[in-house]
Amino acid sequence: PSVSPPASSVILVTGGCGYIGSHCVVQLLEAGHGVVVVDDLSNSTTESIRRAETIAQRAILSFHQVSVCDTNALRRVFELYEFDAIIHFAGLKSVTESVSDPLTYYSGNVGGMVSLMSVMKEFGVFKLVFSSSATVYGHPHYLPIDESHPLAPTNPYGHSKFMCEQVARDVCRSDSRFRVALLRYFNPIGAHSSALIGESPLSTPNNLLPYITQVLVSRLPALRVFGTDWPTHDGTGVRDFVHVVDLASAHLRAVEVLGEEKEENCFTWNIGTGQGYSVMEIVRAAESASRKIVPLVLSPPRPGDCAHVVANPSLANSQLGWFANFGVEEMVRSAWEFQRWNPEVCFERCWFGGSLC
Ligand code: WQD
């Protein structure tokens, strides 16, 4: 791919080698932005960026293997460019892992946010789009969940995302030059239509759809269905799944909106479809897409799980001008196609016995 021409806007993407980050890099390149990626490669490889460049037929400006927690290394990247905005994906994201290792989650996620925003202030970069999560809401008090819903995370991962949001809110209150968009993701799934990038953890996935697709390629024996007696239409958990490509486009819209003159300087938007689907509906969609059967093991509910989590996305629709385009069939089909064509590719690096797998 050709090297990007000097672009009017240069965007720094932290965690740009990851699942959502790489899909965002594709759209930033396709929109003509200059893109710089920092990633510590603790849970990804640069293969996803190479593939993102192939999809967009444009190259990023540069990649730096840097942790956002390494403030000095981050400074050295900020010295190279005049960034128009920062999109901050880098962080740890496993609820289960956060329960057993909260200190790593607070130092990585909250420490990383403080380090990044400090360097932004030092270099006069004030536009930030942050990858937050519906986990900050905890168990729903009402449905669908809007941005005014009480914030009551139930695990260290959710607490760390809440604290990152609070850092941003307090910084915006203290310094009106900042412009921040907090995007609360519901359940991102799916893959780019090229099947070149997608969600493909090498270690056993925690989330539903990557687990199902690994069962479909026989990397896992069966899907455990966590709870079949929930108060839902079919007894299985209901979630608000959103296509990763739709999710990525919300970040580009957020960068644009942050460039507009507004009264406020800190915005919070739910990124979901407002439509819930059950575990069994996702299973059926995967069986239809793959023309295979997903073996099931009906199991007790997972600790901390709840029956329904569905977004009210009307604020993102009206203020961000963002709407989900893809339905559940395309979300599941694209995830299956990615898994099918990349049965062994691992973008998420993990270590077995000390050797890189
Ligand atoms: C979805 C549904 C499970 C796996 C989590 C994080 C959240 C966000 C998205 C980062 C539930 C059921 C799952 C399986 C199953 N991540 N399930 N068998 O728990 O809604 O949200 O991921 O921001 O922070 O909490 O997503 O995909 O784990 O579960 O039955 O093997 O599928 O019980 O009903 P969840 P999930």
Coordinates of C-alpha atoms and ligand atoms in Angstrom, one line a residue:
P1 CA 0.0 0.0 0.0
S2 CA 1.1 3.5 -0.7
V3 CA 2.4 5.6 2.2
S4 CA -0.2 8.0 3.4
P5 CA 0.2 11.5 2.0
P6 CA 0.5 14.2 4.6
A7 CA -3.0 14.5 5.9
S8 CA -4.8 17.5 7.3
S9 CA -5.6 15.6 10.4
V10 CA -3.3 13.2 12.2
I11 CA -5.1 10.8 14.6
L12 CA -3.3 8.8 17.3
V13 CA -4.9 5.4 18.0
T14 CA -3.9 3.7 21.2
G15 CA -4.4 -0.1 21.1
G16 CA -4.8 0.2 17.4
C17 CA -3.7 -3.4 16.8
G18 CA -6.6 -4.8 18.8
Y19 CA -10.0 -6.0 17.6
I20 CA -11.9 -2.7 17.6
G21 CA -8.9 -0.5 17.1
S22 CA -7.9 -2.2 13.9
H23 CA -11.4 -1.8 12.5
C24 CA -11.2 1.9 13.4
V25 CA -7.8 2.2 11.7
V26 CA -9.4 0.9 8.5
Q27 CA -12.0 3.6 8.5
L28 CA -9.7 6.4 9.5
L29 CA -7.4 5.5 6.6
E30 CA -10.3 5.3 4.2
A31 CA -11.5 8.7 5.3
G32 CA -8.1 10.2 4.5
H33 CA -6.7 10.7 8.0
G34 CA -3.1 10.3 8.9
V35 CA -3.0 7.5 11.4
V36 CA -0.3 6.8 14.1
V37 CA -0.7 3.6 16.2
V38 CA 0.7 2.9 19.6
D39 CA 0.2 -0.6 21.1
D40 CA 2.2 -2.5 23.7
L41 CA 1.4 -5.8 21.9
S42 CA 0.5 -7.4 25.2
N43 CA -2.6 -8.8 23.6
S44 CA -2.2 -8.3 19.9
T45 CA 0.3 -8.3 17.0
T46 CA 1.0 -5.9 14.2
E47 CA -0.5 -8.4 11.7
S48 CA -3.9 -6.7 12.2
I49 CA -2.5 -3.3 11.2
R50 CA -0.8 -4.8 8.1
R51 CA -4.2 -6.2 7.1
A52 CA -6.0 -3.0 7.9
E53 CA -3.6 -1.2 5.5
T54 CA -4.4 -3.8 2.8
I55 CA -8.1 -3.3 3.2
A56 CA -7.8 0.5 3.0
Q57 CA -5.1 0.4 0.4
R58 CA -3.3 3.1 2.4
A59 CA -0.5 2.9 5.0
I60 CA -0.5 4.3 8.5
L61 CA 2.1 7.0 9.2
S62 CA 3.9 4.9 11.9
F63 CA 3.6 2.3 14.5
H64 CA 5.2 2.4 18.0
Q65 CA 5.4 -0.5 20.4
V66 CA 4.6 1.7 23.4
S67 CA 2.4 1.3 26.5
V68 CA 0.3 4.3 27.3
C69 CA 1.5 3.8 30.9
D70 CA 5.0 4.6 29.8
T71 CA 4.7 8.4 29.9
N72 CA 8.2 9.2 28.6
A73 CA 7.8 6.8 25.7
L74 CA 4.4 8.4 24.9
R75 CA 6.0 11.9 25.0
R76 CA 8.5 10.8 22.4
V77 CA 5.6 9.9 20.1
F78 CA 3.8 13.2 20.7
E79 CA 7.1 15.0 19.8
L80 CA 6.9 13.5 16.3
Y81 CA 3.4 14.7 15.2
E82 CA 0.8 17.4 15.8
F83 CA -2.1 15.2 16.7
D84 CA -5.6 16.5 15.9
A85 CA -7.3 13.9 18.2
I86 CA -6.6 10.7 20.2
I87 CA -8.8 7.6 20.1
H88 CA -7.9 5.6 23.2
F89 CA -8.6 1.8 23.0
A90 CA -5.5 0.5 24.8
G91 CA -6.5 -1.3 28.0
L92 CA -7.3 -4.6 29.7
K93 CA -10.8 -5.9 29.1
S94 CA -11.5 -9.2 30.8
V95 CA -14.1 -9.1 33.6
T96 CA -12.9 -12.5 35.0
E97 CA -9.2 -11.5 34.9
S98 CA -10.0 -8.2 36.6
V99 CA -11.5 -10.0 39.6
S100 CA -8.4 -12.1 40.2
D101 CA -5.9 -9.2 39.4
P102 CA -7.5 -5.8 40.2
L103 CA -4.2 -4.0 40.7
T104 CA -3.1 -4.7 37.1
Y105 CA -6.5 -3.4 35.9
Y106 CA -6.4 -0.2 37.9
S107 CA -2.7 0.5 37.1
G108 CA -3.2 -0.4 33.4
N109 CA -6.5 1.2 32.7
V110 CA -6.7 4.1 35.1
G111 CA -2.9 4.7 35.2
G112 CA -2.9 4.6 31.4
M113 CA -5.7 7.2 31.1
V114 CA -3.9 9.5 33.6
S115 CA -0.7 9.1 31.7
L116 CA -2.3 9.7 28.3
M117 CA -4.3 12.8 29.3
S118 CA -1.2 14.3 31.1
V119 CA 0.8 14.0 27.9
M120 CA -2.1 15.4 25.8
K121 CA -2.2 18.5 28.1
E122 CA 1.5 18.9 27.9
F123 CA 1.5 18.9 24.1
G124 CA -1.8 20.9 23.7
V125 CA -3.8 18.0 22.2
F126 CA -7.3 18.3 23.6
K127 CA -9.7 16.0 21.6
L128 CA -10.1 12.5 23.0
V129 CA -12.5 9.7 22.2
F130 CA -12.4 7.0 24.9
S131 CA -13.4 3.4 24.7
S132 CA -15.7 2.9 27.7
S133 CA -18.2 0.1 28.4
A134 CA -21.8 -0.6 29.4
T135 CA -20.2 -2.5 32.3
V136 CA -20.1 0.9 34.1
Y137 CA -23.9 0.6 34.6
G138 CA -23.8 -2.7 36.5
H139 CA -27.1 -4.5 36.8
P140 CA -29.9 -2.7 35.0
H141 CA -32.4 -0.8 37.1
Y142 CA -34.5 -0.2 34.0
L143 CA -34.4 -1.0 30.3
P144 CA -33.4 0.1 27.8
I145 CA -30.4 1.7 29.5
D146 CA -29.9 5.4 28.8
E147 CA -26.8 7.5 29.8
S148 CA -28.6 8.8 32.9
H149 CA -28.9 5.2 34.3
P150 CA -27.1 4.9 37.7
L151 CA -23.4 3.9 37.4
A152 CA -22.8 0.9 39.6
P153 CA -20.1 -1.4 38.2
T154 CA -19.9 -4.8 39.8
N155 CA -16.3 -5.8 38.9
P156 CA -12.8 -4.2 38.9
Y157 CA -12.9 -4.0 35.1
G158 CA -16.1 -2.0 35.2
H159 CA -14.8 0.1 38.1
S160 CA -11.7 0.9 36.1
K161 CA -13.7 2.1 33.1
F162 CA -15.9 4.2 35.5
M163 CA -12.7 5.7 37.0
C164 CA -11.3 6.5 33.6
E165 CA -14.5 8.3 32.7
Q166 CA -14.3 10.2 36.0
V167 CA -10.7 11.3 35.2
A168 CA -12.0 12.6 31.8
R169 CA -15.0 14.4 33.4
D170 CA -12.9 16.1 36.0
V171 CA -10.2 17.1 33.5
C172 CA -12.9 18.6 31.2
R173 CA -14.4 20.5 34.1
S174 CA -11.0 21.9 35.1
D175 CA -9.8 22.8 31.6
S176 CA -12.3 23.9 29.0
R177 CA -9.8 23.4 26.2
F178 CA -10.5 19.6 26.4
R179 CA -13.1 18.0 24.3
V180 CA -13.9 14.4 25.3
A181 CA -16.3 11.7 24.0
L182 CA -17.0 8.7 26.3
L183 CA -18.4 5.9 24.2
R184 CA -20.1 3.1 26.2
Y185 CA -19.9 0.0 24.1
F186 CA -22.6 -2.7 24.6
N187 CA -21.6 -6.0 23.0
P188 CA -19.3 -5.6 20.0
I189 CA -19.3 -8.6 17.6
G190 CA -18.7 -9.3 14.0
A191 CA -15.8 -8.7 11.6
H192 CA -14.9 -6.7 8.5
S193 CA -16.5 -8.0 5.3
S194 CA -13.1 -8.8 3.8
A195 CA -12.7 -11.4 6.5
L196 CA -9.1 -10.1 7.0
I197 CA -9.6 -8.7 10.4
G198 CA -11.9 -9.8 13.3
E199 CA -12.0 -11.0 16.8
S200 CA -9.7 -14.0 17.2
P201 CA -8.3 -14.5 20.6
L202 CA -5.9 -17.5 20.8
S203 CA -6.7 -18.1 24.4
T204 CA -10.1 -19.4 25.1
P205 CA -12.6 -16.6 24.5
N206 CA -14.8 -15.3 27.3
N207 CA -17.3 -13.7 25.1
L208 CA -20.2 -15.5 23.4
L209 CA -19.7 -15.2 19.6
P210 CA -15.9 -15.8 19.4
Y211 CA -16.6 -18.9 21.6
I212 CA -19.3 -20.1 19.2
T213 CA -17.1 -19.6 16.1
Q214 CA -14.3 -21.6 17.7
V215 CA -16.7 -24.4 18.4
L216 CA -17.8 -24.3 14.7
V217 CA -14.1 -24.8 13.6
S218 CA -13.7 -27.5 16.2
R219 CA -11.2 -25.6 18.3
L220 CA -13.6 -26.0 21.2
P221 CA -15.9 -29.0 21.8
A222 CA -19.2 -27.3 22.8
L223 CA -20.8 -24.0 23.9
R224 CA -21.8 -23.8 27.6
V225 CA -25.1 -21.9 27.8
F226 CA -24.9 -19.9 31.0
G227 CA -28.4 -20.1 32.3
T228 CA -31.6 -21.3 30.6
D229 CA -34.1 -20.0 33.1
W230 CA -33.6 -16.3 32.9
P231 CA -36.8 -14.2 32.7
T232 CA -36.4 -13.8 29.0
H233 CA -38.5 -15.0 26.0
D234 CA -36.5 -18.1 25.6
G235 CA -34.8 -18.4 29.1
T236 CA -31.3 -17.4 27.9
G237 CA -29.5 -14.1 28.4
V238 CA -30.4 -11.2 26.2
R239 CA -27.7 -8.6 25.1
D240 CA -27.4 -5.6 22.7
F241 CA -25.0 -6.8 20.1
V242 CA -23.5 -4.1 17.8
H243 CA -21.4 -4.7 14.7
V244 CA -17.8 -3.8 15.2
V245 CA -17.8 -1.9 11.9
D246 CA -20.7 0.2 13.2
L247 CA -18.9 0.7 16.4
A248 CA -15.8 1.9 14.6
S249 CA -17.8 4.4 12.6
A250 CA -19.1 5.9 15.8
H251 CA -15.5 6.9 16.7
L252 CA -15.0 8.8 13.4
R253 CA -18.3 10.6 14.0
A254 CA -17.1 11.4 17.6
V255 CA -13.9 12.9 16.3
E256 CA -15.9 15.1 13.9
V257 CA -18.4 16.2 16.6
L258 CA -15.6 17.1 19.0
G259 CA -14.4 19.5 16.3
E260 CA -17.6 21.5 16.4
E261 CA -18.3 24.4 18.7
K262 CA -20.5 23.2 21.6
E263 CA -21.5 24.4 25.0
E264 CA -20.4 21.1 26.6
N265 CA -16.9 19.7 26.4
C266 CA -17.5 16.2 27.7
F267 CA -20.1 13.9 26.0
T268 CA -21.3 10.4 26.9
W269 CA -22.9 8.1 24.3
N270 CA -24.2 4.6 24.4
I271 CA -23.1 2.6 21.4
G272 CA -25.6 -0.1 20.9
T273 CA -28.5 -0.9 18.6
G274 CA -31.4 -0.8 21.1
Q275 CA -32.3 -4.3 20.0
G276 CA -31.6 -7.3 22.2
Y277 CA -30.9 -10.8 21.1
S278 CA -30.7 -13.9 23.2
V279 CA -27.9 -16.4 23.4
M280 CA -30.0 -19.0 21.6
E281 CA -30.9 -16.5 18.8
I282 CA -27.2 -16.0 18.3
V283 CA -26.6 -19.7 18.3
R284 CA -29.3 -20.2 15.7
A285 CA -27.9 -17.4 13.6
A286 CA -24.4 -19.0 13.7
E287 CA -25.8 -22.4 12.8
S288 CA -27.7 -20.8 9.8
A289 CA -24.5 -18.9 8.6
S290 CA -22.2 -21.9 8.9
R291 CA -24.8 -24.7 8.1
K292 CA -23.3 -26.5 11.1
I293 CA -24.7 -27.5 14.5
V294 CA -23.4 -25.9 17.7
P295 CA -23.2 -28.6 20.4
L296 CA -24.6 -27.1 23.6
V297 CA -24.0 -27.8 27.3
L298 CA -26.8 -26.2 29.3
S299 CA -25.1 -24.8 32.4
P300 CA -25.8 -22.7 35.5
P301 CA -25.7 -18.9 35.2
R302 CA -22.2 -17.3 35.3
P303 CA -21.6 -15.4 38.6
G304 CA -22.4 -11.7 38.1
D305 CA -24.4 -12.2 34.9
C306 CA -27.9 -10.7 34.5
A307 CA -30.9 -11.5 32.2
H308 CA -31.2 -8.4 30.0
V309 CA -28.7 -5.7 28.9
V310 CA -30.0 -3.5 26.1
A311 CA -29.1 0.1 25.2
N312 CA -31.1 3.2 24.6
P313 CA -29.0 4.7 21.8
S314 CA -31.1 7.7 21.1
L315 CA -28.5 10.2 22.4
A316 CA -25.9 8.8 20.0
N317 CA -28.5 8.9 17.2
S318 CA -29.5 12.6 17.8
Q319 CA -26.2 14.2 19.1
L320 CA -23.6 12.1 17.4
G321 CA -25.7 11.5 14.2
W322 CA -24.7 7.8 14.5
F323 CA -27.0 4.8 13.7
A324 CA -26.2 1.1 13.6
N325 CA -26.5 -0.1 10.1
F326 CA -25.9 -3.9 10.4
G327 CA -28.4 -6.4 11.7
V328 CA -27.6 -9.6 13.8
E329 CA -27.5 -11.8 10.7
E330 CA -24.6 -9.8 9.2
M331 CA -22.9 -9.5 12.5
V332 CA -22.9 -13.3 13.0
R333 CA -22.2 -14.1 9.3
S334 CA -19.1 -11.8 9.2
A335 CA -17.8 -13.3 12.5
W336 CA -18.2 -16.8 11.0
E337 CA -16.6 -15.9 7.7
F338 CA -13.6 -14.4 9.5
Q339 CA -13.2 -17.5 11.7
R340 CA -13.6 -19.8 8.8
W341 CA -10.9 -18.1 6.7
N342 CA -8.6 -17.6 9.7
P343 CA -8.9 -20.8 11.7
E344 CA -5.5 -20.5 13.2
V345 CA -4.6 -16.8 12.8
C346 CA -4.0 -15.3 16.2
F347 CA -3.9 -11.6 16.5
E348 CA -4.1 -11.8 20.2
R349 CA -0.7 -12.8 21.5
C350 CA -0.5 -15.1 24.5
W351 CA 2.3 -17.1 26.0
F352 CA 2.2 -20.8 26.6
G353 CA 5.2 -21.8 28.7
G354 CA 7.1 -18.7 27.8
S355 CA 7.1 -19.1 24.1
L356 CA 5.2 -16.8 21.8
C357 CA 2.4 -18.8 20.2
Ligands
WQD1 C1 -23.1 -12.5 26.5 C2 -24.2 -13.5 26.9 C3 -23.6 -14.9 28.8 C4 -20.3 -17.0 26.9 C5 -18.9 -8.7 28.5 C6 -18.3 -7.7 29.4 C7 -18.5 -6.3 28.9 C8 -18.1 -6.2 27.4 C9 -18.8 -7.3 26.6 C10 -15.9 -5.1 27.4 C11 -24.4 -13.6 28.4 C12 -23.7 -15.7 27.5 C13 -21.3 -16.1 27.1 C14 -20.5 -18.4 26.8 C15 -22.8 -18.0 27.3 N1 -16.7 -6.2 27.3 N2 -22.6 -16.6 27.3 N3 -21.8 -18.8 27.1 O1 -21.1 -10.7 29.7 O2 -22.7 -9.4 28.2 O3 -20.3 -8.5 28.5 O4 -18.4 -8.5 27.2 O5 -16.3 -4.0 27.6 O6 -17.8 -5.5 29.7 O7 -19.0 -7.8 30.7 O8 -20.8 -10.6 27.1 O9 -20.3 -12.3 25.5 O10 -19.5 -12.7 27.9 O11 -21.9 -12.8 27.3 O12 -23.9 -18.5 27.5 O13 -19.5 -19.2 26.7 O14 -23.8 -14.8 26.5 O15 -24.2 -15.5 29.9 O16 -25.8 -13.9 28.6 P1 -21.3 -9.8 28.4 P2 -20.5 -12.1 26.9

